[in-house]
Coordinates of C-alpha atoms in Angstrom, one line a residue:
Chain A
M1 CA 28.4 8.6 45.4
K2 CA 28.7 12.4 45.5
E3 CA 26.7 12.8 48.7
K4 CA 26.7 10.3 51.5
A5 CA 23.3 9.3 52.7
K6 CA 23.0 9.0 56.5
G7 CA 20.5 7.4 58.8
K8 CA 18.6 4.2 59.0
V9 CA 17.9 2.4 55.7
K10 CA 14.4 1.1 55.1
I11 CA 13.7 -1.4 52.4
E12 CA 10.6 -3.4 51.7
G13 CA 11.7 -6.9 50.9
K14 CA 14.8 -8.0 49.1
L15 CA 16.1 -5.9 46.2
V16 CA 16.9 -7.8 43.0
L17 CA 18.9 -5.6 40.7
K18 CA 20.5 -6.2 37.3
L19 CA 22.9 -3.7 35.8
Y20 CA 23.4 -3.9 32.1
V21 CA 26.6 -2.2 30.9
S22 CA 28.2 -1.9 27.5
G23 CA 31.8 -3.1 27.9
M24 CA 34.4 -1.0 29.7
S25 CA 33.0 2.4 28.6
S26 CA 33.5 5.2 31.1
K27 CA 29.8 5.4 31.7
S28 CA 29.6 1.7 32.4
M29 CA 32.5 1.9 34.9
A30 CA 30.9 4.9 36.6
A31 CA 27.6 3.1 37.0
I32 CA 29.3 0.0 38.4
E33 CA 31.2 2.0 40.9
N34 CA 28.2 3.9 42.0
I35 CA 25.9 0.9 42.5
K36 CA 28.7 -1.0 44.3
L37 CA 29.2 1.9 46.7
L38 CA 25.5 2.1 47.4
C39 CA 25.2 -1.6 48.1
D40 CA 28.2 -1.6 50.3
E41 CA 27.1 1.4 52.3
H42 CA 23.4 0.7 52.8
L43 CA 22.2 -2.5 51.3
K44 CA 24.5 -5.2 52.7
G45 CA 22.7 -8.5 52.7
S46 CA 19.5 -7.2 51.4
V47 CA 20.4 -6.9 47.7
E48 CA 21.1 -9.3 44.9
L49 CA 23.1 -7.5 42.2
E50 CA 24.1 -8.9 38.9
I51 CA 26.2 -7.0 36.4
I52 CA 25.8 -8.0 32.7
D53 CA 27.9 -6.9 29.8
I54 CA 25.5 -6.7 26.8
F55 CA 28.5 -6.7 24.4
K56 CA 29.0 -10.3 25.5
N57 CA 25.2 -11.1 25.6
P58 CA 23.7 -9.0 22.8
K59 CA 20.6 -11.2 22.8
L60 CA 19.8 -10.3 26.4
A61 CA 19.7 -6.6 25.5
S62 CA 16.7 -7.2 23.2
E63 CA 15.0 -9.7 25.5
Q64 CA 15.3 -7.3 28.4
H65 CA 14.3 -4.3 26.3
I66 CA 17.5 -2.4 27.1
V67 CA 17.8 0.7 24.9
F68 CA 19.9 3.0 27.0
S69 CA 23.2 2.1 28.6
P70 CA 24.0 1.8 31.3
S71 CA 20.6 0.6 32.6
L72 CA 19.9 -0.7 36.0
L73 CA 16.8 -2.9 36.2
K74 CA 15.0 -3.2 39.5
K75 CA 13.3 -6.6 39.1
L76 CA 12.0 -6.9 42.7
P77 CA 10.2 -5.6 44.6
L78 CA 7.6 -4.6 42.1
P79 CA 6.9 -2.3 40.3
Q80 CA 9.8 -2.8 37.9
K81 CA 11.9 0.2 37.2
T82 CA 14.7 1.0 34.8
L83 CA 17.3 3.5 36.0
V84 CA 19.3 4.8 33.0
G85 CA 22.6 6.5 33.2
T86 CA 25.6 6.5 35.5
L87 CA 23.5 6.4 38.7
S88 CA 25.3 9.5 40.0
D89 CA 22.1 11.2 41.1
T90 CA 21.8 9.4 44.4
K91 CA 18.5 10.9 45.5
K92 CA 16.9 9.8 42.3
V93 CA 18.4 6.3 42.5
L94 CA 17.3 5.8 46.1
K95 CA 13.8 7.0 45.3
A96 CA 13.5 4.8 42.2
L97 CA 14.7 1.8 44.2
G98 CA 12.1 2.5 46.9
I99 CA 14.7 3.1 49.6
T100 CA 14.0 5.6 52.3
I101 CA 16.7 6.7 54.7
E102 CA 15.5 8.1 58.0
Chain B
M1 CA 22.2 -1.0 -11.2
A2 CA 24.5 1.6 -12.7
K3 CA 23.2 2.2 -16.2
S4 CA 25.8 4.6 -17.5
K5 CA 29.1 6.1 -16.6
H6 CA 27.4 9.1 -15.3
E7 CA 25.1 7.2 -12.9
T8 CA 27.8 5.9 -10.6
L9 CA 25.7 5.7 -7.5
L10 CA 24.7 2.1 -6.7
K11 CA 21.0 1.6 -6.2
T12 CA 18.9 -0.8 -4.2
P13 CA 15.6 -1.7 -5.8
T14 CA 12.8 -0.6 -3.5
G15 CA 10.3 -3.3 -4.2
I16 CA 7.6 -0.7 -4.5
S17 CA 6.1 -0.8 -7.9
G18 CA 6.7 2.4 -9.8
L19 CA 9.1 3.9 -7.4
D20 CA 12.2 2.4 -9.0
E21 CA 11.2 4.2 -12.2
I22 CA 11.0 7.5 -10.5
T23 CA 14.3 7.1 -8.6
N24 CA 16.1 5.6 -11.6
G25 CA 16.7 2.3 -10.0
G26 CA 15.9 2.6 -6.3
F27 CA 17.3 3.9 -3.1
P28 CA 21.0 4.7 -2.7
K29 CA 22.7 1.4 -1.8
G30 CA 24.1 1.2 1.7
R31 CA 22.7 4.5 2.8
P32 CA 19.9 5.7 5.0
V33 CA 16.7 7.0 3.5
L34 CA 14.3 9.1 5.4
I35 CA 10.6 8.6 4.9
C36 CA 8.5 11.3 6.5
G37 CA 4.8 12.1 6.6
S38 CA 1.9 12.6 9.0
A39 CA 0.2 9.9 10.9
G40 CA -1.6 7.4 8.7
C41 CA 0.1 8.2 5.5
G42 CA 1.6 4.7 5.0
K43 CA 5.1 5.1 6.4
T44 CA 5.2 1.8 8.2
L45 CA 3.7 -0.1 5.2
F46 CA 6.2 1.6 2.9
A47 CA 9.1 0.5 5.1
A48 CA 7.7 -3.0 5.6
Q49 CA 7.2 -3.5 1.8
F50 CA 10.8 -2.4 1.2
L51 CA 12.0 -5.0 3.6
I52 CA 9.7 -7.9 2.6
K53 CA 10.2 -7.4 -1.1
G54 CA 13.9 -7.1 -0.4
I55 CA 13.8 -10.6 1.0
T56 CA 11.4 -12.3 -1.4
D57 CA 12.4 -10.6 -4.6
Y58 CA 16.1 -9.7 -4.2
N59 CA 17.3 -12.1 -1.5
E60 CA 18.4 -9.4 0.8
P61 CA 17.7 -10.3 4.5
G62 CA 16.3 -7.5 6.6
V63 CA 15.9 -6.2 10.1
F64 CA 12.8 -4.4 11.3
M65 CA 13.3 -2.4 14.4
S66 CA 10.0 -1.2 15.5
F67 CA 9.7 1.5 18.1
E68 CA 5.9 1.6 18.1
E69 CA 4.2 -1.6 17.2
S70 CA 5.0 -4.9 18.8
S71 CA 6.3 -7.7 16.7
K72 CA 3.0 -9.5 17.2
D73 CA 1.0 -6.5 16.0
L74 CA 3.3 -6.2 13.0
V75 CA 2.8 -9.8 12.0
E76 CA -1.0 -9.4 12.3
N77 CA -1.2 -6.1 10.5
F78 CA 0.8 -7.3 7.5
K79 CA -0.8 -10.6 7.2
S80 CA -3.6 -9.1 5.1
L81 CA -1.1 -7.9 2.6
G82 CA 0.3 -11.3 2.1
F83 CA 3.5 -10.5 4.0
D84 CA 4.4 -13.6 5.9
F85 CA 6.7 -12.3 8.7
K86 CA 6.6 -15.5 10.6
K87 CA 7.8 -17.7 7.8
L88 CA 10.6 -15.2 6.9
Q89 CA 11.7 -15.1 10.6
A90 CA 11.8 -18.9 10.7
Q91 CA 14.0 -18.9 7.6
N92 CA 16.4 -16.5 9.2
K93 CA 15.7 -13.8 6.6
L94 CA 14.0 -11.4 8.8
R95 CA 14.5 -10.2 12.4
I96 CA 12.0 -8.1 14.1
D97 CA 13.1 -6.3 17.2
H98 CA 10.5 -4.4 19.1
V99 CA 12.1 -1.5 21.1
R100 CA 9.7 -1.0 23.9
I101 CA 10.2 1.9 26.0
E102 CA 8.0 2.3 29.1
R103 CA 8.4 5.9 30.0
S104 CA 6.8 5.5 33.4
E105 CA 9.4 2.9 34.4
I106 CA 12.4 5.0 33.4
E107 CA 14.4 7.2 35.6
E108 CA 17.3 9.2 34.3
T109 CA 20.1 9.1 36.9
G110 CA 23.1 10.4 35.0
E111 CA 24.8 10.3 31.7
Y112 CA 23.8 7.6 29.3
D113 CA 24.0 6.6 25.6
L114 CA 22.3 4.4 23.1
E115 CA 25.0 1.8 23.0
A116 CA 22.5 -0.9 24.0
L117 CA 20.4 0.0 21.0
F118 CA 23.5 -0.2 18.8
I119 CA 24.4 -3.5 20.2
R120 CA 20.9 -4.9 19.5
L121 CA 20.8 -3.6 16.0
N122 CA 24.3 -4.8 15.3
Y123 CA 23.4 -8.2 16.7
A124 CA 20.2 -8.4 14.6
I125 CA 22.0 -7.4 11.4
D126 CA 24.9 -9.8 11.9
S127 CA 22.8 -12.7 12.9
I128 CA 21.1 -12.9 9.5
G129 CA 23.5 -10.9 7.3
A130 CA 21.0 -8.2 6.8
K131 CA 21.3 -5.9 3.9
R132 CA 18.2 -3.8 4.6
V133 CA 17.2 -2.2 7.9
V134 CA 14.0 -0.4 8.9
L135 CA 13.8 1.9 11.9
D136 CA 10.2 2.8 12.6
T137 CA 9.8 5.4 14.1
I138 CA 13.0 6.4 15.8
E139 CA 11.7 9.7 17.1
T140 CA 9.7 7.8 19.7
L141 CA 13.0 7.7 21.6
F142 CA 12.8 11.4 22.2
S143 CA 9.4 11.6 23.8
G144 CA 9.7 12.0 27.5
M145 CA 13.5 11.9 27.7
G146 CA 15.2 14.8 29.3
N147 CA 18.5 14.9 27.5
M148 CA 17.7 16.0 24.0
A149 CA 21.2 17.1 23.0
L150 CA 22.5 13.7 24.0
L151 CA 19.9 11.8 22.0
R152 CA 20.5 14.0 19.0
S153 CA 24.2 13.2 18.9
E154 CA 23.4 9.5 19.4
I155 CA 21.0 9.5 16.5
R156 CA 23.7 11.2 14.4
R157 CA 26.1 8.4 15.5
L158 CA 23.5 5.8 14.6
F159 CA 23.2 7.1 11.0
S160 CA 26.9 7.0 10.5
Y161 CA 27.0 3.6 12.0
L162 CA 24.3 2.4 9.5
K163 CA 26.4 3.9 6.6
E164 CA 29.5 2.2 7.9
K165 CA 27.7 -1.1 8.1
G166 CA 26.7 -0.7 4.5
V167 CA 23.0 -1.5 5.0
T168 CA 20.3 0.3 3.0
A169 CA 18.1 1.7 5.8
I170 CA 14.7 3.3 5.9
I171 CA 14.1 5.6 8.8
T172 CA 10.6 6.8 9.3
G173 CA 9.7 10.1 10.9
E174 CA 6.5 11.9 11.8
R175 CA 5.9 15.1 10.0
G176 CA 6.6 18.2 12.1
E177 CA 4.8 21.5 12.0
S178 CA 7.6 23.6 10.4
S179 CA 10.0 20.9 9.5
L180 CA 9.8 17.6 7.6
T181 CA 10.1 15.6 10.9
R182 CA 9.5 16.6 14.5
Q183 CA 13.0 16.1 15.6
G184 CA 14.6 17.4 12.4
L185 CA 16.0 14.0 11.4
E186 CA 16.3 15.4 7.9
E187 CA 19.5 17.2 9.1
Y188 CA 21.2 13.8 9.6
V189 CA 19.9 11.9 6.6
S190 CA 21.3 13.9 3.8
D191 CA 21.2 11.3 1.0
C192 CA 17.6 10.6 0.2
V193 CA 14.4 12.1 1.7
I194 CA 10.9 11.0 0.6
L195 CA 7.8 12.8 1.8
L196 CA 4.4 10.9 1.9
D197 CA 1.3 12.9 2.0
F198 CA -2.4 12.1 2.6
R199 CA -4.8 14.8 1.8
V200 CA -8.5 15.3 1.2
I201 CA -9.4 17.6 -1.7
E202 CA -13.1 18.2 -2.3
Q203 CA -13.9 15.2 -0.1
I204 CA -11.7 12.9 -2.1
A205 CA -8.7 11.4 -0.4
T206 CA -5.5 11.1 -2.3
R207 CA -2.1 9.9 -1.4
R208 CA 1.0 11.6 -2.8
L209 CA 4.7 10.9 -2.7
R210 CA 7.5 13.3 -3.4
I211 CA 11.2 12.9 -3.5
V212 CA 12.4 15.9 -1.5
K213 CA 16.1 15.1 -1.9
Y214 CA 18.2 12.5 -3.6
R215 CA 21.9 13.3 -3.5
G216 CA 23.9 12.2 -6.4
S217 CA 21.1 10.9 -8.5
T218 CA 18.5 12.2 -10.9
H219 CA 14.9 11.6 -9.9
G220 CA 11.4 12.6 -10.8
T221 CA 10.5 15.8 -9.1
N222 CA 6.7 15.6 -9.4
E223 CA 4.2 14.6 -6.7
Y224 CA 3.3 11.1 -7.6
P225 CA 0.0 9.6 -6.6
F226 CA 0.3 6.3 -4.8
L227 CA -2.1 3.6 -3.8
I228 CA -2.5 1.2 -1.0
D229 CA -4.3 -2.0 -1.8
E230 CA -4.1 -5.6 -0.9
H231 CA -0.8 -5.9 -2.7
G232 CA 0.8 -3.0 -0.8
I233 CA 1.9 0.3 -2.1
S234 CA 2.2 1.1 -5.8
V235 CA 3.3 4.5 -7.1
L236 CA 2.0 5.7 -10.4
P237 CA 4.8 7.3 -12.3
V238 CA 2.3 8.9 -14.6
T239 CA 4.7 10.3 -17.1
S240 CA 7.5 7.8 -17.3
L241 CA 6.1 5.3 -19.7
K242 CA 7.6 5.0 -23.1
L243 CA 6.1 5.0 -26.5
D244 CA 7.3 1.5 -27.5
Y245 CA 4.2 -0.6 -27.7
K246 CA 3.5 -2.9 -30.7
S247 CA 0.9 -2.0 -33.2
P248 CA -1.1 -4.8 -34.8
T249 CA -2.3 -4.5 -38.4
E250 CA -5.4 -6.7 -37.9
I251 CA -8.7 -4.9 -38.5
I252 CA -11.7 -5.3 -36.3
S253 CA -15.3 -4.1 -36.7
T254 CA -16.8 -1.2 -34.9
G255 CA -20.0 -3.2 -34.5
L256 CA -21.8 -1.3 -37.3
A257 CA -21.2 -2.5 -40.9
A258 CA -22.1 0.8 -42.3
L259 CA -19.6 2.6 -40.1
D260 CA -16.9 0.0 -40.9
R261 CA -17.3 0.9 -44.6
A262 CA -16.6 4.5 -43.8
F263 CA -13.0 3.5 -43.1
S264 CA -10.8 2.6 -46.0
A265 CA -9.6 -0.5 -44.1
Q266 CA -13.2 -1.6 -43.5
G267 CA -12.9 -1.3 -39.8
I268 CA -10.5 0.0 -37.2
Y269 CA -7.1 -1.4 -36.1
R270 CA -7.0 -3.9 -33.2
A271 CA -5.6 -2.4 -30.0
S272 CA -6.4 1.1 -31.2
S273 CA -8.2 3.7 -29.2
T274 CA -11.4 5.3 -30.3
L275 CA -12.9 8.4 -28.9
I276 CA -16.6 9.3 -29.4
T277 CA -17.5 12.9 -28.5
G278 CA -20.9 14.6 -28.6
S279 CA -23.2 16.6 -26.4
A280 CA -25.9 15.1 -24.3
G281 CA -28.3 12.7 -26.1
T282 CA -26.2 12.1 -29.2
S283 CA -26.2 8.3 -28.8
K284 CA -22.6 8.0 -27.6
T285 CA -23.5 5.1 -25.3
I286 CA -25.4 3.3 -28.0
L287 CA -22.4 3.5 -30.3
A288 CA -20.3 2.2 -27.4
A289 CA -22.8 -0.6 -26.9
H290 CA -22.5 -1.7 -30.5
Y291 CA -18.8 -1.7 -30.2
A292 CA -19.0 -3.8 -27.0
L293 CA -21.4 -6.3 -28.6
S294 CA -19.2 -6.8 -31.6
S295 CA -16.3 -7.6 -29.3
C296 CA -18.4 -10.1 -27.5
K297 CA -19.4 -11.6 -30.9
R298 CA -15.7 -12.2 -31.6
K299 CA -15.7 -14.1 -28.3
E300 CA -13.4 -11.5 -26.8
R301 CA -13.8 -10.5 -23.2
T302 CA -15.1 -7.0 -22.8
L303 CA -14.9 -4.7 -19.8
Y304 CA -17.5 -1.9 -19.7
F305 CA -16.9 1.0 -17.3
S306 CA -20.1 2.8 -16.8
F307 CA -19.9 6.1 -14.8
E308 CA -23.4 7.2 -15.4
E309 CA -25.7 4.2 -15.5
S310 CA -26.0 1.1 -13.3
P311 CA -25.4 -2.2 -15.1
D312 CA -29.1 -3.1 -14.8
Q313 CA -30.2 0.2 -16.3
L314 CA -27.7 -0.1 -19.1
V315 CA -28.9 -3.7 -19.9
R316 CA -32.5 -2.6 -19.9
N317 CA -32.0 0.5 -22.0
M318 CA -29.9 -1.3 -24.6
A319 CA -32.5 -4.2 -24.8
T320 CA -35.0 -1.7 -26.1
I321 CA -32.9 -1.0 -29.2
G322 CA -32.1 -4.7 -29.8
I323 CA -28.7 -4.8 -28.2
N324 CA -28.7 -7.9 -26.0
F325 CA -26.2 -7.5 -23.2
K326 CA -27.9 -10.1 -21.0
K327 CA -26.7 -12.9 -23.0
A328 CA -23.2 -11.5 -23.2
I329 CA -23.1 -11.1 -19.5
Q330 CA -24.3 -14.6 -18.9
S331 CA -21.7 -16.0 -21.2
K332 CA -19.2 -14.1 -19.1
L333 CA -17.9 -12.2 -22.1
L334 CA -19.2 -8.9 -20.9
H335 CA -18.4 -7.4 -17.6
I336 CA -20.0 -4.1 -16.6
H337 CA -18.4 -2.2 -13.8
A338 CA -20.5 0.8 -12.7
S339 CA -19.4 3.4 -10.1
R340 CA -19.9 7.0 -9.5
P341 CA -16.8 8.9 -10.5
S342 CA -16.9 10.9 -7.3
L343 CA -17.0 7.8 -5.1
Q344 CA -13.3 7.3 -5.2
G345 CA -10.2 9.3 -6.0
L346 CA -8.8 9.3 -9.4
E347 CA -6.1 6.8 -8.4
M348 CA -8.6 4.4 -7.1
H349 CA -10.4 4.4 -10.4
L350 CA -7.1 3.7 -12.2
M351 CA -6.3 1.0 -9.6
V352 CA -9.7 -0.7 -10.0
L353 CA -9.2 -0.6 -13.7
N354 CA -5.8 -2.1 -13.5
R355 CA -7.0 -4.8 -11.2
L356 CA -9.8 -5.7 -13.5
L357 CA -7.4 -5.8 -16.4
T358 CA -5.3 -8.3 -14.7
E359 CA -8.2 -10.3 -13.3
L360 CA -10.4 -10.5 -16.4
K361 CA -7.8 -10.0 -19.1
P362 CA -10.3 -8.3 -21.4
R363 CA -9.5 -7.6 -25.1
T364 CA -11.8 -4.7 -25.2
V365 CA -12.3 -1.9 -22.7
I366 CA -15.0 0.8 -22.8
I367 CA -15.1 3.8 -20.6
D368 CA -18.4 5.6 -20.7
P369 CA -18.0 8.5 -20.3
I370 CA -14.4 9.4 -19.7
S371 CA -15.4 13.1 -19.2
S372 CA -17.0 12.1 -15.9
L373 CA -13.6 11.6 -14.5
I374 CA -12.8 15.3 -14.9
T375 CA -15.2 16.0 -12.1
I376 CA -13.0 14.4 -9.6
G377 CA -9.7 16.0 -10.1
N378 CA -8.0 19.0 -11.6
S379 CA -7.4 18.7 -15.3
S380 CA -3.7 18.1 -15.1
E381 CA -4.2 15.1 -12.8
V382 CA -7.0 13.7 -15.1
G383 CA -4.7 14.3 -18.1
A384 CA -1.9 12.5 -16.6
M385 CA -4.1 9.6 -15.6
L386 CA -5.6 9.4 -19.1
V387 CA -2.2 9.2 -20.6
R388 CA -1.3 6.4 -18.2
L389 CA -4.5 4.6 -18.8
M390 CA -4.2 4.8 -22.6
D391 CA -0.6 3.5 -22.4
T392 CA -1.6 0.7 -20.2
L393 CA -4.3 -0.4 -22.6
K394 CA -2.0 -0.1 -25.6
M395 CA 0.7 -2.1 -23.9
N396 CA -1.8 -4.8 -23.2
Q397 CA -3.1 -4.7 -26.8
I398 CA -6.6 -3.9 -25.7
N399 CA -9.2 -2.3 -28.0
A400 CA -10.3 0.9 -26.2
L401 CA -13.3 3.1 -26.7
F402 CA -14.0 6.2 -24.7
T403 CA -17.0 8.4 -24.9
S404 CA -16.8 12.0 -23.9
L405 CA -19.5 14.6 -23.3
T406 CA -19.0 17.9 -25.0
N407 CA -20.9 21.1 -24.4
D408 CA -23.5 22.2 -26.9
G409 CA -22.8 25.0 -29.2
S410 CA -19.1 25.4 -28.7
S411 CA -17.1 24.9 -31.8
S412 CA -13.8 24.6 -30.0
N413 CA -13.4 22.1 -27.3
D414 CA -13.4 23.9 -24.0
N415 CA -13.3 20.6 -22.3
P416 CA -9.6 19.8 -21.6
T417 CA -10.2 16.0 -21.5
V418 CA -11.5 16.1 -25.0
D419 CA -8.5 18.1 -26.0
L420 CA -6.2 15.6 -24.5
V421 CA -7.9 12.4 -25.4
S422 CA -8.6 13.5 -29.0
S423 CA -4.9 13.9 -29.6
L424 CA -4.1 10.6 -28.0
A425 CA -6.9 8.6 -29.6
D426 CA -6.3 6.9 -32.9
T427 CA -9.8 7.3 -34.1
W428 CA -12.1 10.2 -33.3
I429 CA -15.8 10.1 -34.1
K430 CA -18.0 13.2 -33.5
L431 CA -21.7 12.8 -32.9
T432 CA -24.2 15.6 -33.3
N433 CA -27.9 16.0 -32.9
E434 CA -28.9 19.2 -34.8
E435 CA -32.1 20.8 -35.9
R436 CA -32.7 20.7 -39.7
N437 CA -36.1 21.7 -41.2
N438 CA -37.9 21.4 -38.0
E439 CA -36.4 18.0 -37.3
R440 CA -33.7 16.8 -35.0
V441 CA -31.2 14.9 -37.1
R442 CA -28.6 12.7 -35.7
S443 CA -25.3 12.5 -37.5
L444 CA -21.8 11.1 -37.3
L445 CA -18.5 12.4 -38.5
I446 CA -15.2 10.8 -38.5
V447 CA -12.7 13.5 -37.5
K448 CA -9.6 11.3 -37.7
S449 CA -8.4 7.8 -38.1
R450 CA -4.7 7.2 -37.8
G451 CA -3.1 4.9 -40.4
M452 CA -6.1 4.7 -42.8
G453 CA -8.3 6.8 -45.0
H454 CA -11.9 7.6 -43.9
S455 CA -15.1 9.1 -45.2
N456 CA -15.3 12.9 -44.8
N457 CA -19.1 12.9 -45.1
Q458 CA -21.4 13.6 -42.3
Q459 CA -23.6 10.6 -42.1
D460 CA -27.1 10.9 -40.7
F461 CA -28.5 8.1 -38.7
T462 CA -31.6 7.1 -36.7
I463 CA -32.1 4.9 -33.7
T464 CA -34.3 2.0 -34.4
A465 CA -35.4 -1.1 -32.5
K466 CA -32.4 -2.7 -34.0
G467 CA -29.9 -0.1 -32.9
I468 CA -28.2 2.6 -35.0
H469 CA -29.3 2.7 -38.7
F470 CA -27.6 4.9 -41.2
S471 CA -29.9 6.7 -43.5
T472 CA -27.5 8.0 -46.0
P473 CA -25.3 5.5 -47.8
N474 CA -21.7 5.7 -47.0
K475 CA -19.2 6.8 -49.6
K476 CA -15.5 6.6 -49.3

């Protein structure tokens, strides 16, 4: 995370996230690092995160309509969102996940 | 498919009838091919046919990666063409992967690549050992995404991946305003580029195909008309047929004993083509009707294309001069197909004719008049079609008769169809209706008859209740 978000975190319901990465590529590693940092800092206990390597599960990529990698799928709460890229744009990530920090 | 030492590039048959002839064997094996064209020109069908025929005719499994239509839609859309996607999927010969991209759900949060797409494609190819791949239409990826430079470099990587993988791939692209495709895909696919075109000229829609580029191979450079019918796409390589048909020596009657006698062989050759020219009202149709009836008498199926009269009118009018078509139609020996020439494009006429040829397997075909076709295209198109038509008839050993309207008073033929057909036809009969001693006199002259002698006399005739009657006795 390039900039640290401060304040009280507001989330509606539990977050269910799935991060699809392609092996150990630098972009994959960056995305993993970024999402872990975000979870540790703000979302302790209120997030369920699964990291999936599509190299090992190629079938899942097509079932889950993954085109870009890395891709973070927000399954819950609805609406579903797909966050593509290394998740380095924190503001965008928080907004897309429906997280507001007061 | 390498035919000679010079043609070292390996080819993959396209499965599109006519296209292999133009491309000297098909697409470059193991390389990507770009098919571009505007919306509705048949790109998806083209790609689907390549894939399906690859499976059914050449036993090459295929992957269809669809960026637009869902796999369910594809299955539905191609059912009507007899492409059974479901069966082929069940046999592990076909994989359909629908790449659905919901723009509204996507947020770009940093650098990304298309690795996931590569993995999907690779998985699909490996799972069935695919040799053919279709990407339809990959440019969809670009819409709404911010990082164009990234996508471009990924697309470039995708093409080199396909080459490395050794699959023959079709990539479709929407035609751009100033370039072949909107995203300039032609820059990346350097081996083979095909342009499809759908245009309306004088209210008649025609489809055209052109090979823009084919590296390392000779190919036809013309624009070729192509058709879409219930059997899919077929390209008409109008000029690539060869002159190698068989020529029977059997003699058949023209339907008029007196006319038969004017030929040294007492008739005309089977499977020969006859042209009847004359201005309006010179009894061209009547002569054609005699010819048709004689074919029916030989118990041979006859197909009569009428571009001016409805079947009913033709039957009625011929009945008044003793030519009974009704019986021939009832006994299913005569089939009259009437349509306005302008109703369809030239290719459609040719297609209908080809279809009827396969369905009815006629031994005799009459086109009355062939000159009507000139109204629906420019003369070079009509010319090419006529050559194709004549060759088709010859190869199928069909007796052919064409009538053609010529303008009054002109000694030379200003009508290009007559020029062309008369040189192609084996027999040419000229009809006139001229004024002599305050009387209109009908007469007939054989201009040429290949492979036999013929009378050089102008023979007068009248139309009676029993058809054409020659008034002057024929001499050889």
